[in-house]
Coordinates of C-alpha atoms in Angstrom, one line a residue:
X779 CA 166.0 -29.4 70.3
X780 CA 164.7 -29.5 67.1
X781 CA 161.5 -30.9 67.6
X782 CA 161.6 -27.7 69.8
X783 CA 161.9 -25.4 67.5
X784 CA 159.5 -27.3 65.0
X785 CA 156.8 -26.7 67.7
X786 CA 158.1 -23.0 68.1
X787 CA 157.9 -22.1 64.5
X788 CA 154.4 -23.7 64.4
X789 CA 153.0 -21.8 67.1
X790 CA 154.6 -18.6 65.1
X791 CA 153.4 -20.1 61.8
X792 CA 149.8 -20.7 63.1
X793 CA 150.1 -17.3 64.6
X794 CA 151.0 -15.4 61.4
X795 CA 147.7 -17.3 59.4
X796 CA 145.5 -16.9 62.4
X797 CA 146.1 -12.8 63.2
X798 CA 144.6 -11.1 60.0
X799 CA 141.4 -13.4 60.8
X800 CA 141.4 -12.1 64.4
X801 CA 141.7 -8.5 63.0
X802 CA 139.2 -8.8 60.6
X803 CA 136.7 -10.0 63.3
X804 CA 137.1 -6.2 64.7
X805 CA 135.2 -3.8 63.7
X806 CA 137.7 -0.9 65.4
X807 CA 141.7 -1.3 65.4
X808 CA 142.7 0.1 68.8
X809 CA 145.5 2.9 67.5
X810 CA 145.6 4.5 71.1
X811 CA 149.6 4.1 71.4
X812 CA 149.4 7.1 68.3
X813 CA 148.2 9.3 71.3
X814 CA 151.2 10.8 73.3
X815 CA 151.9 8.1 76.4
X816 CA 150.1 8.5 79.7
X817 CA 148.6 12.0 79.2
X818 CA 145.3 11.1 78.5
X819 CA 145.4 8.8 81.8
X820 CA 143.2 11.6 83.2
X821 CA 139.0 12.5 83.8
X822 CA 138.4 13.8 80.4
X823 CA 135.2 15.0 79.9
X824 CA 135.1 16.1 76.1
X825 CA 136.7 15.6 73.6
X826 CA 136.7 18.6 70.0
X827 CA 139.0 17.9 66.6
X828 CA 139.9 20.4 64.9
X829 CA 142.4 21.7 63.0
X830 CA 144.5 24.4 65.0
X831 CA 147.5 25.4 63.4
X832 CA 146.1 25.6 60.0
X833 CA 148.2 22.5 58.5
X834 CA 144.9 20.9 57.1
X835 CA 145.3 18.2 60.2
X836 CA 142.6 17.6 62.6
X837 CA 144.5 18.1 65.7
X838 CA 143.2 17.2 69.5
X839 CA 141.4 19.1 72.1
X840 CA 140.8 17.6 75.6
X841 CA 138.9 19.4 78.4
X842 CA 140.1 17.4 81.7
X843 CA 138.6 17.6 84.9
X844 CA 140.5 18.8 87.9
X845 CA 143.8 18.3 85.6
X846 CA 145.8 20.4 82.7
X847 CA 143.3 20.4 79.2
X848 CA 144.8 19.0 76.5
X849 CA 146.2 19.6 72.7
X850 CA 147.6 17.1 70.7
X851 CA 149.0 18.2 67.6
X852 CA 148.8 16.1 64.8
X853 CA 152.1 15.1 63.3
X854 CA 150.4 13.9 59.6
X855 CA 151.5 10.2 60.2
X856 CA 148.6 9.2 61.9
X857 CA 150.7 10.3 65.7
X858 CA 149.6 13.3 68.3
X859 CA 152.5 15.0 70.2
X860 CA 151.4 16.7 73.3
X861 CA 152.1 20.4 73.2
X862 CA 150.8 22.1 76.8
X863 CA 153.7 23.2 77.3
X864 CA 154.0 25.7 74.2
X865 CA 150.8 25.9 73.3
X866 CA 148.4 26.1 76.4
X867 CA 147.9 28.2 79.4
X868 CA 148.2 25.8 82.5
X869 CA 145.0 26.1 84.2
X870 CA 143.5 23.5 86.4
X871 CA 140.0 23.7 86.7
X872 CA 136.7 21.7 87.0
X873 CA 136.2 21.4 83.2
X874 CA 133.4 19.7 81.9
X875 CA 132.7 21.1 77.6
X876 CA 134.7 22.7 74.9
X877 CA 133.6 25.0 72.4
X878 CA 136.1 26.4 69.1
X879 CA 135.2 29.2 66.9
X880 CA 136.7 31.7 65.6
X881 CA 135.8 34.2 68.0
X882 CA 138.2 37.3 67.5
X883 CA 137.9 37.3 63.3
X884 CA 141.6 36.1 62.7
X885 CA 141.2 33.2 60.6
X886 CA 141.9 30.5 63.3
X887 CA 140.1 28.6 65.8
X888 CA 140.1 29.8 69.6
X889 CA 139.2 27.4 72.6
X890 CA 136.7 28.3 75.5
X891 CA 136.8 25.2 78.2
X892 CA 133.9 25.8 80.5
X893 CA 133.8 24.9 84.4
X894 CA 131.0 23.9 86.7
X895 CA 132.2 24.0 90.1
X896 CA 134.8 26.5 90.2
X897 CA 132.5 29.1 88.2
X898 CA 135.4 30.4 86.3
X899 CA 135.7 29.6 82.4
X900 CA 138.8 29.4 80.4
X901 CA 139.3 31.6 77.0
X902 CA 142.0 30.9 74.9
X903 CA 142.9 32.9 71.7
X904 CA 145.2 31.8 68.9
X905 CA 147.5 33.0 67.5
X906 CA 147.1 31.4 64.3
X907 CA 150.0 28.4 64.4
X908 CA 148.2 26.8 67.1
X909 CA 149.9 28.8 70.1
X910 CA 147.1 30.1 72.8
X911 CA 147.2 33.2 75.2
X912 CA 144.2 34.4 77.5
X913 CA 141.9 36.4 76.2
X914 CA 141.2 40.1 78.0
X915 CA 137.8 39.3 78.1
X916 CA 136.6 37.5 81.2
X917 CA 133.3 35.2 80.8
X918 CA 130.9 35.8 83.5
X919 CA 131.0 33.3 86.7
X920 CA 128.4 30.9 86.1
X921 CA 128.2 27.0 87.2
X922 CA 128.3 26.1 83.5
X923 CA 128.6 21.9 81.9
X924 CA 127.9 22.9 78.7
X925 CA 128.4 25.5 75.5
X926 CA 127.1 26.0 72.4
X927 CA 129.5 28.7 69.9
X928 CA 126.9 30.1 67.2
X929 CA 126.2 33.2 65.2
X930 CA 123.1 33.7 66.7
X931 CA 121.9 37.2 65.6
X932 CA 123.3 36.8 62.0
X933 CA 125.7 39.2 62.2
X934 CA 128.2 36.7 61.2
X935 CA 130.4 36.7 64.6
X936 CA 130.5 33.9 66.8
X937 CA 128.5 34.4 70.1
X938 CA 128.6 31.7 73.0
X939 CA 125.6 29.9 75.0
X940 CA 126.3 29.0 78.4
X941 CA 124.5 25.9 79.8
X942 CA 124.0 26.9 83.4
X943 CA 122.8 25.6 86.7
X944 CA 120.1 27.9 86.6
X945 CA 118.8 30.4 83.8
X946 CA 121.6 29.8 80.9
X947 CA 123.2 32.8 79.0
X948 CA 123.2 33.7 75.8
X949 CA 126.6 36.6 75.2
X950 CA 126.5 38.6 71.8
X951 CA 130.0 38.9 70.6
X952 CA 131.2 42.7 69.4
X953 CA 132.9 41.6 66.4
X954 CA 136.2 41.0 67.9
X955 CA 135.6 38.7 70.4
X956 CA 136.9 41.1 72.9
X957 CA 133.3 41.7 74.5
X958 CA 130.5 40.0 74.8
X959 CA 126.7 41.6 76.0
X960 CA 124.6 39.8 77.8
X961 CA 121.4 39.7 76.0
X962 CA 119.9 36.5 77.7
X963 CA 116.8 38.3 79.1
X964 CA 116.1 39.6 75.7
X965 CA 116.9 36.3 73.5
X966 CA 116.0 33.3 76.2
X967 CA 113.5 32.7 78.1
X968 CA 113.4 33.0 81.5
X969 CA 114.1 29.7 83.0
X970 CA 116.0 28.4 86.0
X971 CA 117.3 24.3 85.7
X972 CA 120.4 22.5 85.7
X973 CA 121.3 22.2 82.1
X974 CA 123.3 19.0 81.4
X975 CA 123.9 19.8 77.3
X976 CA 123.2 21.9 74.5
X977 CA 122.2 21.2 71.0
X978 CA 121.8 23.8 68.0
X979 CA 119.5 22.7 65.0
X980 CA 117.0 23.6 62.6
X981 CA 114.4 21.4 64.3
X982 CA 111.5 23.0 62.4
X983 CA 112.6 23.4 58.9
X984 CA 112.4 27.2 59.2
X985 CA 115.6 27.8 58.3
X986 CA 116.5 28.9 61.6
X987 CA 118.6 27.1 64.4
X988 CA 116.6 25.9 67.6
X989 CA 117.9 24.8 71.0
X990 CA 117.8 21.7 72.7
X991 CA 118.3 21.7 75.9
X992 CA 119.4 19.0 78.0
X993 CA 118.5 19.3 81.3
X994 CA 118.3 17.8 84.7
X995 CA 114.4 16.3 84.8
X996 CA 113.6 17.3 81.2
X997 CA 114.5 18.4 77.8
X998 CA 113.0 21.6 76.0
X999 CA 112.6 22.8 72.7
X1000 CA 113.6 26.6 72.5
X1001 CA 112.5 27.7 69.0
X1002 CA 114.0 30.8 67.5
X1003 CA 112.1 33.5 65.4
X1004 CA 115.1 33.8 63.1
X1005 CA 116.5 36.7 64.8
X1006 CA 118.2 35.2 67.3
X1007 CA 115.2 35.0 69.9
X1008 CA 113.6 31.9 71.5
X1009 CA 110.3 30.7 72.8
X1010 CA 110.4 27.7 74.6
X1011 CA 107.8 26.1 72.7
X1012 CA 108.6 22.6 74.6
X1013 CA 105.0 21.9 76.0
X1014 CA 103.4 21.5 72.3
X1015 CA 106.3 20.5 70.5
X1016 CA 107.7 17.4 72.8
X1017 CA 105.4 14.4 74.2
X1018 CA 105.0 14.3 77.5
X1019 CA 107.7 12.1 78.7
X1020 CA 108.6 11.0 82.4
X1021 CA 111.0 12.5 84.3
X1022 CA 114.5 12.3 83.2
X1023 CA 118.1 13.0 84.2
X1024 CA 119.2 13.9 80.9
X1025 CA 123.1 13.8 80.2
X1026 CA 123.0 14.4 76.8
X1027 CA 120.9 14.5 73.5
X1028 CA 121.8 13.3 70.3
X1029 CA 120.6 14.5 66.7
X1030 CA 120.2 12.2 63.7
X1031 CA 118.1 11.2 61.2
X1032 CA 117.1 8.1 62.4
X1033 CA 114.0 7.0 59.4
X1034 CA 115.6 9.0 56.2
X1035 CA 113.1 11.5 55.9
X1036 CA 115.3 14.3 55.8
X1037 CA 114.6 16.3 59.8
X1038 CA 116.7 15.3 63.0
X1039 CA 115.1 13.0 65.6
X1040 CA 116.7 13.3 69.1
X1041 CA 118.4 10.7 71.1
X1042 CA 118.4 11.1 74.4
X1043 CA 121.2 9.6 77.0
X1044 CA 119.9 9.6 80.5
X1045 CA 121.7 8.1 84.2
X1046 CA 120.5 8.2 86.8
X1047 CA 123.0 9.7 89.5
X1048 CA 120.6 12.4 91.3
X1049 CA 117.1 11.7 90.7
X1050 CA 116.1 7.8 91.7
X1051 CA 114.1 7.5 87.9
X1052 CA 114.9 4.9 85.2
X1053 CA 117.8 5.2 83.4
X1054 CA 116.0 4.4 80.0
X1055 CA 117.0 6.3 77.2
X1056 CA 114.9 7.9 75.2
X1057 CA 114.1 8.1 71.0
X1058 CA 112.2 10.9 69.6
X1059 CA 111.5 11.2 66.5
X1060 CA 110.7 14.4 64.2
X1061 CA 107.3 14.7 62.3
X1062 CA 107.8 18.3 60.9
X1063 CA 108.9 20.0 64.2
X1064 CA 106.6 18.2 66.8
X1065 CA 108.1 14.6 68.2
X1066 CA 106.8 12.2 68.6
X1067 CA 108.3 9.2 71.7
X1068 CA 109.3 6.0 69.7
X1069 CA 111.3 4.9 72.8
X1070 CA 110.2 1.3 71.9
X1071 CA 112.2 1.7 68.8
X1072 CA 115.7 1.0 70.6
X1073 CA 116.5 -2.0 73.1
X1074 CA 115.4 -1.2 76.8
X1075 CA 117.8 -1.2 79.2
X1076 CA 119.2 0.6 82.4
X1077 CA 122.8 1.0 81.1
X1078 CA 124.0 4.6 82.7
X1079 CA 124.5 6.4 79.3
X1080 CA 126.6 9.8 79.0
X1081 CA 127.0 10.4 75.5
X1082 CA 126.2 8.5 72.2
X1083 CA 126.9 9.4 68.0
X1084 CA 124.4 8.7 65.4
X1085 CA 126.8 7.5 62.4
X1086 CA 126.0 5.1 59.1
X1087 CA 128.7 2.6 60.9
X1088 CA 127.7 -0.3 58.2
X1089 CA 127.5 2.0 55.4
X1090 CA 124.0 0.8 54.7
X1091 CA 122.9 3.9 54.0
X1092 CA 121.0 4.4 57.9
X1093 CA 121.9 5.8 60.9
X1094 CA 123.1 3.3 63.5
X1095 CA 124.0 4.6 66.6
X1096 CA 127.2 3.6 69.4
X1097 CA 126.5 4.4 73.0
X1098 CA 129.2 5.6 75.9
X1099 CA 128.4 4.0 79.5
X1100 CA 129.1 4.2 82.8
X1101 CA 128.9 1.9 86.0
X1102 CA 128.6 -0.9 83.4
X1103 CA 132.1 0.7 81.6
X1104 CA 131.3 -0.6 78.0
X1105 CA 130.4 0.8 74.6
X1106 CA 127.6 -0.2 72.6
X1107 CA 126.2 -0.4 69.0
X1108 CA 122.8 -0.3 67.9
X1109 CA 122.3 -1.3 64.2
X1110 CA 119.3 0.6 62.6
X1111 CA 116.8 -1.9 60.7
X1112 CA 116.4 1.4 58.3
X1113 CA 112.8 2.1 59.4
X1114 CA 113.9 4.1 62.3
X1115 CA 114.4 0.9 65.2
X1116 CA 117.1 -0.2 66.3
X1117 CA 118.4 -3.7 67.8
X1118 CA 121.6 -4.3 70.1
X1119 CA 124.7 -5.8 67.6
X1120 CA 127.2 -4.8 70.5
X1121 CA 128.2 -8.8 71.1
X1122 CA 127.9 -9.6 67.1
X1123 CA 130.2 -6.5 65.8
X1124 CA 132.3 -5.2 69.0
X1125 CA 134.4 -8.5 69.3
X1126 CA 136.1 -6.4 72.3
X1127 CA 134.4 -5.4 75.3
X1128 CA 136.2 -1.9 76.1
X1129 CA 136.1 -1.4 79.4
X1130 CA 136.1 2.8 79.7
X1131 CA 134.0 5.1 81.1
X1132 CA 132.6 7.0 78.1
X1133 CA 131.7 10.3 78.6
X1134 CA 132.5 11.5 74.9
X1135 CA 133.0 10.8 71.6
X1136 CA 134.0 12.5 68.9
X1137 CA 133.5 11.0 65.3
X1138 CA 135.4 11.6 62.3
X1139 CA 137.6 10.0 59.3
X1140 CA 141.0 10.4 61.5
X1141 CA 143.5 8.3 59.3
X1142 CA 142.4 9.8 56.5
X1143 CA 141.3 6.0 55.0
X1144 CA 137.2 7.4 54.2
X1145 CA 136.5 5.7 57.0
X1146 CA 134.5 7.2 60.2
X1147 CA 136.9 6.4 63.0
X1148 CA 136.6 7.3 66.9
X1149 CA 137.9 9.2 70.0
X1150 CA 136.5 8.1 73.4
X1151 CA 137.4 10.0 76.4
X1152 CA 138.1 7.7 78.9
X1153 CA 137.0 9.2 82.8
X1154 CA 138.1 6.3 84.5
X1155 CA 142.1 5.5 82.4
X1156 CA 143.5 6.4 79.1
X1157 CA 141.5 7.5 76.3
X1158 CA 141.3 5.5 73.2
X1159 CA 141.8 6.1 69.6
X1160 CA 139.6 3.9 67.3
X1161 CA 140.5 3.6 63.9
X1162 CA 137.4 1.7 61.4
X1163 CA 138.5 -1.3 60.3
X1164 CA 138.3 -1.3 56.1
X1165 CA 137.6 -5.1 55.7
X1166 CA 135.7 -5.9 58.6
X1167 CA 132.2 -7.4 57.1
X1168 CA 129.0 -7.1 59.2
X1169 CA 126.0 -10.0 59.6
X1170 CA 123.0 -9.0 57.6
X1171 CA 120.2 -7.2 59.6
X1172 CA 117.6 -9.9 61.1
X1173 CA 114.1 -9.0 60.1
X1174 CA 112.5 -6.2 61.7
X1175 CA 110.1 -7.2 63.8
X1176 CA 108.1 -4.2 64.5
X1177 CA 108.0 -3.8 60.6
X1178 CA 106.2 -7.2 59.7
X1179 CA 102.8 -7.6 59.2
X1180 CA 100.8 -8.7 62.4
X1181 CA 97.4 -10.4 61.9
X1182 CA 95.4 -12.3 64.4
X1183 CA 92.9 -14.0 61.7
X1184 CA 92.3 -17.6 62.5
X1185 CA 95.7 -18.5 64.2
X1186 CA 95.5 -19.3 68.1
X1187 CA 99.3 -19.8 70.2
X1188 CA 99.1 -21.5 73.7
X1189 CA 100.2 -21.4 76.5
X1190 CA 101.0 -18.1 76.4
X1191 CA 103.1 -17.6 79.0
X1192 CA 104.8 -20.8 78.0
X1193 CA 107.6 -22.9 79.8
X1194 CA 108.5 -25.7 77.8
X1195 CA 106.2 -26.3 74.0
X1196 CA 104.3 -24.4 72.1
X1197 CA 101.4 -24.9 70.0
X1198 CA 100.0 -22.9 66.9
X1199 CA 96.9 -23.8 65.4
X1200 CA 95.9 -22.5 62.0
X1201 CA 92.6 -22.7 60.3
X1202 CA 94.0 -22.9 56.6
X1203 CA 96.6 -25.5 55.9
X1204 CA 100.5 -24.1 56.4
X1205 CA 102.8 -23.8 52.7
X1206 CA 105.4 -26.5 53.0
X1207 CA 108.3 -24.3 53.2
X1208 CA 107.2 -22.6 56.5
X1209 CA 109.8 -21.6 58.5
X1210 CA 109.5 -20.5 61.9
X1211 CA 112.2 -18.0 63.8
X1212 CA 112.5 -16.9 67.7
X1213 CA 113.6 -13.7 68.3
X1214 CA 114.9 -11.9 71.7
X1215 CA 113.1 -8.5 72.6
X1216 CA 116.5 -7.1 71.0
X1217 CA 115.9 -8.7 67.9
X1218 CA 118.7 -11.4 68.0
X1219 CA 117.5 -14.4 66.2
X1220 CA 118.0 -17.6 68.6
X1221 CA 118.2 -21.0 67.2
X1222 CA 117.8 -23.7 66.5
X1223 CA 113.9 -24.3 67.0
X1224 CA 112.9 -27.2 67.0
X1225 CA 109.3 -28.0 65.3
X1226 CA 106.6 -30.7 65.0
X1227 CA 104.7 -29.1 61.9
X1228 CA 101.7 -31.2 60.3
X1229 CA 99.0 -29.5 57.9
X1230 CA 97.0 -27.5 60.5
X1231 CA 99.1 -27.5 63.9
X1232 CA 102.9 -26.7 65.0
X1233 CA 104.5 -27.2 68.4
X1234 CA 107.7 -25.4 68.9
X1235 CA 110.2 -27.1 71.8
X1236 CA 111.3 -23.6 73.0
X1237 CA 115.5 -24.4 74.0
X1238 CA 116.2 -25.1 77.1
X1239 CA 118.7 -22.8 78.1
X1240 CA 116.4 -19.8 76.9
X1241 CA 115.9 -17.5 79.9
X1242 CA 112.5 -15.8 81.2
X1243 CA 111.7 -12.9 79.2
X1244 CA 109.5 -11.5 76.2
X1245 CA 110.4 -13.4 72.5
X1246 CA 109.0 -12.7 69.4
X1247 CA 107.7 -15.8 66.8
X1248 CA 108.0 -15.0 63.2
X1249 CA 106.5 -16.9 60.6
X1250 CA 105.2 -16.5 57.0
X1251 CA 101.8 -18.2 56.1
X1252 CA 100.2 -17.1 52.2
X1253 CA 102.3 -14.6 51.8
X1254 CA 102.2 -12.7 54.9
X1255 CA 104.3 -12.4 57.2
X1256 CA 103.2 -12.4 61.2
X1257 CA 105.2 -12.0 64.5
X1258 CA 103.5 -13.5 67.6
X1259 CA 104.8 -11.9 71.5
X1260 CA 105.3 -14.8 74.1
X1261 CA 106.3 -14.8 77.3
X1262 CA 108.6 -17.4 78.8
X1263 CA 108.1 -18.2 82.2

C-alpha cells in the first residue's frame, strides 16, 4: 500500500513539474469552456466582436447557418453567457456574413446577418443595452455571402454593400437607417459574378477607400473617385493571374512599406483549378503576384488573418482550412515571404473546419488572442500564450545572395551524394545547410570537405522533392536548388 501511494504521488509529482513545460510549448491556451456549453456546436460561418451593450466589453456575434445567430455577452471575467433569448430575434436562415455599424445614429452598434440561399437578410437594431428588435426597413432579396458597412458618400452615415450572386449593391443610408436608396447603377460598375467577399481599403494611397472583391474565378480592384463611385480598374491594376475560386482576401502589410498587399484564400469546390493561394503584393496601387513568397500547397483555405504573432515587428499570417480541418501559421522572414512554422509553433493540431477568424486582445493580457468558428463542431476560443518563446527565423532563402561564378553541383537531380566543386579554395569555417522548399532547415548533413571539393551524403530518409543548399564562401552567401529523386 504504501509503495502505492509513493508511485501515486510520483506520477502527481512528475505531473505538477511536467505541466507548465507542456503549456509553455503552446503557443494558444484553448479557453473554449469560457464560451457558453454546446451552443457554438453549430455551422458558424462568421464570426464579429464588438462591444454591444456599451460596458467597454468586446461581446460575441455569431452568424450560424441553417441555425439561431448568436450573441454572447461578455461577463468581464474572461466568460460569454448566451443571450438569444433576450436579446435576439429567432430567425433561422442560411446565414453566411455579419456586418455592425451604427446604422440608425443612436450611439450603439446594430447587426445585419446576410443570407445566400434564402435571399432574405436579417436587420437588427439596438436598443442601446445590447437588446435587438427588427428594423422597419426590409433589405432587398438578393443571394448575398458577403457585406461591407461603410460611409461611402461621406455623409457620415453608414451605408451597406451587398456581395451578390450577380451585380452587387451598393444602398445609401437616409441618415436614420430607416431607408436605404439604391444607387448601385450610379456608384458600381455594372458587373454580374458570384462574389465570395468584400474588402474596403485605401489601396491607392488616395485617401479614398477601394473595393476588393472576392469572387468566384477572380478578384477585382474597384477604385473609388472619392465620392463614393467606382471604376473597376482591375485589368491594369492586378497581374494577370489564373483562374481562381476565391473564398476570401486578406489585407496586410506583408514587406513594411506602409500600403496593404492582398492575400488571397482560394478552394476549390466548384471550379476543378488549383487550390493555391495567392500573395499580391502593393507597389503604389498596381500588384504585383509574389505567389512564390508563401509555401505551395493545395490546402482548401476559407479564411486567414495577417497579425505580428511573434511580435517581431512583421506580419505573419495563420490560415483556416477545410477537407484537411487544421489551422496553420506562416512566419514572415520580414522581407515579405513567408515559410510554414505550423508543426514548430502549433504543438496542437486543431482539428476544425475554419471558416473564420476574428483577432483581437480578448483577455485583456496585450496579447492578440483568437476566435475560430468551427463549421464542422464547437467553436474555439484561443487565448496567446504570454511565455510561449518562438525558434529564430531560419535564413531566408529567397533573400541570399545567388552567384553562379566558378562553383559547379552534380548530379543535379541527385539520389544519394553530392558534389560541389569550387575554383578558389573554401574558408575553414564553411558550413553547409539543407533546406526544404518551406524553408525548414533539415539536418544533420553530413560532409566530406577538402580545399576545392565537398560531397554532401544527402539523409536517407529525405523524401523526393525540391531543397535548397546554403553555404557561405568569401563573404557571400549562395543558395543552390536540387532536386532529389
Amino acid at each position: 500500500m504504501k509503495n502505492g501511494i509513493g508511485v501515486l504521488q510520483l506520477v502527481l509529482f512528475i505531473g505538477f513539474i511536467a505541466s507548465p513545460f507542456l503549456i509553455n510549448a503552446q503557443l494558444f491556451l484553448d479557453y473554449s469552456q469560457n464560451l457558453p456549453f454546446g451552443v457554438t456546436a453549430e455551422q458558424s460561418k462568421d464570426v464579429q466582436m464588438v462591444d454591444l451593450n456599451n460596458d467597454n466589453r468586446l461581446d460575441i456575434v455569431i452568424a450560424v447557418e441553417y441555425s439561431l445567430n448568436l450573441i454572447m455577452m461578455n461577463n468581464g471575467f474572461g466568460q460569454f453567457n448566451i443571450s438569444n433569448q433576450q436579446n435576439l430575434p429567432q430567425e433561422i436562415l442560411d446565414s453566411e456574413e455579419i456586418a455592425i455599424a451604427d446604422f440608425d445614429g443612436n450611439g450603439s452598434k446594430d447587426i445585419i446577418f446576410v443570407s445566400e440561399d434564402d435571399f432574405e437578410h436579417e436587420y437588427y437594431l439596438n436598443d442601446g443595452n445590447g437588446n435587438f428588435s427588427v428594423a422597419s426597413y426590409t433589405l432587398p432579396s438578393t443571394s448575398c455571402s458577403s457585406i461591407i458597412a461603410a460611409d461611402f458618400n461621406g455623409d457620415g452615415h453608414q451605408d451597406i454593400l451587398l456581395g451578390n450572386i450577380g451585380q452587387n449593391m451598393l444602398l445609401i443610408n437616409n441618415g436614420n437607417g430607416s431607408w436605404f436608396n439604391n444607387e448601385t447603377a450610379q456608384r458600381l460598375p455594372s458587373i454580374a459574378e458570384t462574389t465570395r467577399d468584400l474588402k474596403l481599403e485605401d489601396v491607392n494611397g488616395d485617401g479614398h477607400l477601394d473595393i476588393i472583391e472576392g469572387n468566384e474565378g477572380n478578384i477585382r480592384l474597384l477604385i473609388n473617385n472619392g465620392a463614393g463611385y467606382f471604376t473597376d480598374q482591375s485589368s491594369s491594376r492586378l497581374p494577370n493571374l489564373p483562374t481562381m475560386e476565391v473564398n476570401k482576401t486578406v489585407l496586410g502589410d506583408i514587406d513594411a512599406d506602409g500600403d496593404l498587399d492582398i492575400f488571397v484564400c482560394n478552394v476549390e469546390f466548384l471550379l476543378g483549378q488549383s487550390a493555391q493561394n495567392r500573395l499580391l503584393r502593393n507597389d503604389n496601387g498596381f500588384f504585383v503576384d509574389v505567389t512564390s513568397s508563401i509555401p505551395q500547397s493545395n490546402d482548401q483555405t476559407i479564411d486567414a488573418v495577417f497579425t505580428d504573432i511573434d511580435a517581431d515587428g512583421d506580419q505573419d499570417l495563420i490560415t483556416g482550412n477545410v477537407l484537411n480541418a487544421t489551422l496553420k501559421l506562416y512566419r514572415n522572414f520580414g522581407n515579405g515571404e513567408f515559410y510554414d512554422a505550423t508543426l514548430s509553433s502549433l504543438a496542437t493540431n486543431y482539428d476544425v473546419e475554419a471558416y473564420g477568424f476574428f483577432i483581437t486582445d480578448i483577455n485583456g493580457d496585450g496579447l492578440n488572442d483568437l476566435y475560430v468558428c468551427n463549421r464542422g463542431g464547437a467553436d474555439l476560443l484561443l487565448y496567446k500564450n504570454a511565455n510561449y518563446q518562438f525558434d529564430a527565423d531560419p535564413t531566408p532563402l529567397a533573400a541570399t545572395k545567388v552567384e553562379e561564378e566558378s562553383i559547379t553541383l552534380f548530379p543535379n537531380p541527385v539520389s544519394n551524394q553530392l558534389i560541389i566543386k569550387f575554383q578558389l579554395p573554401l574558408g575553414s569555417n564553411t558550413n553547409f545547410e539543407l533546406y526544404s522548399s518551406t524553408g525548414k532547415l533539415i539536418k544533420p548533413l553530413q560532409t566530406s570537405i577538402n580545399d576545392y571539393e565537398v560531397t554532401i551524403t544527402l539523409p536517407a530518409s529525405l523524401a523526393k522533392g525540391i531543397y535548397f543548399l546554403q553555404f557561405k564562401q568569401n563573404n557571400k552567401i549562395y543558395t543552390k536548388k536540387i532536386i532529389k529523386n
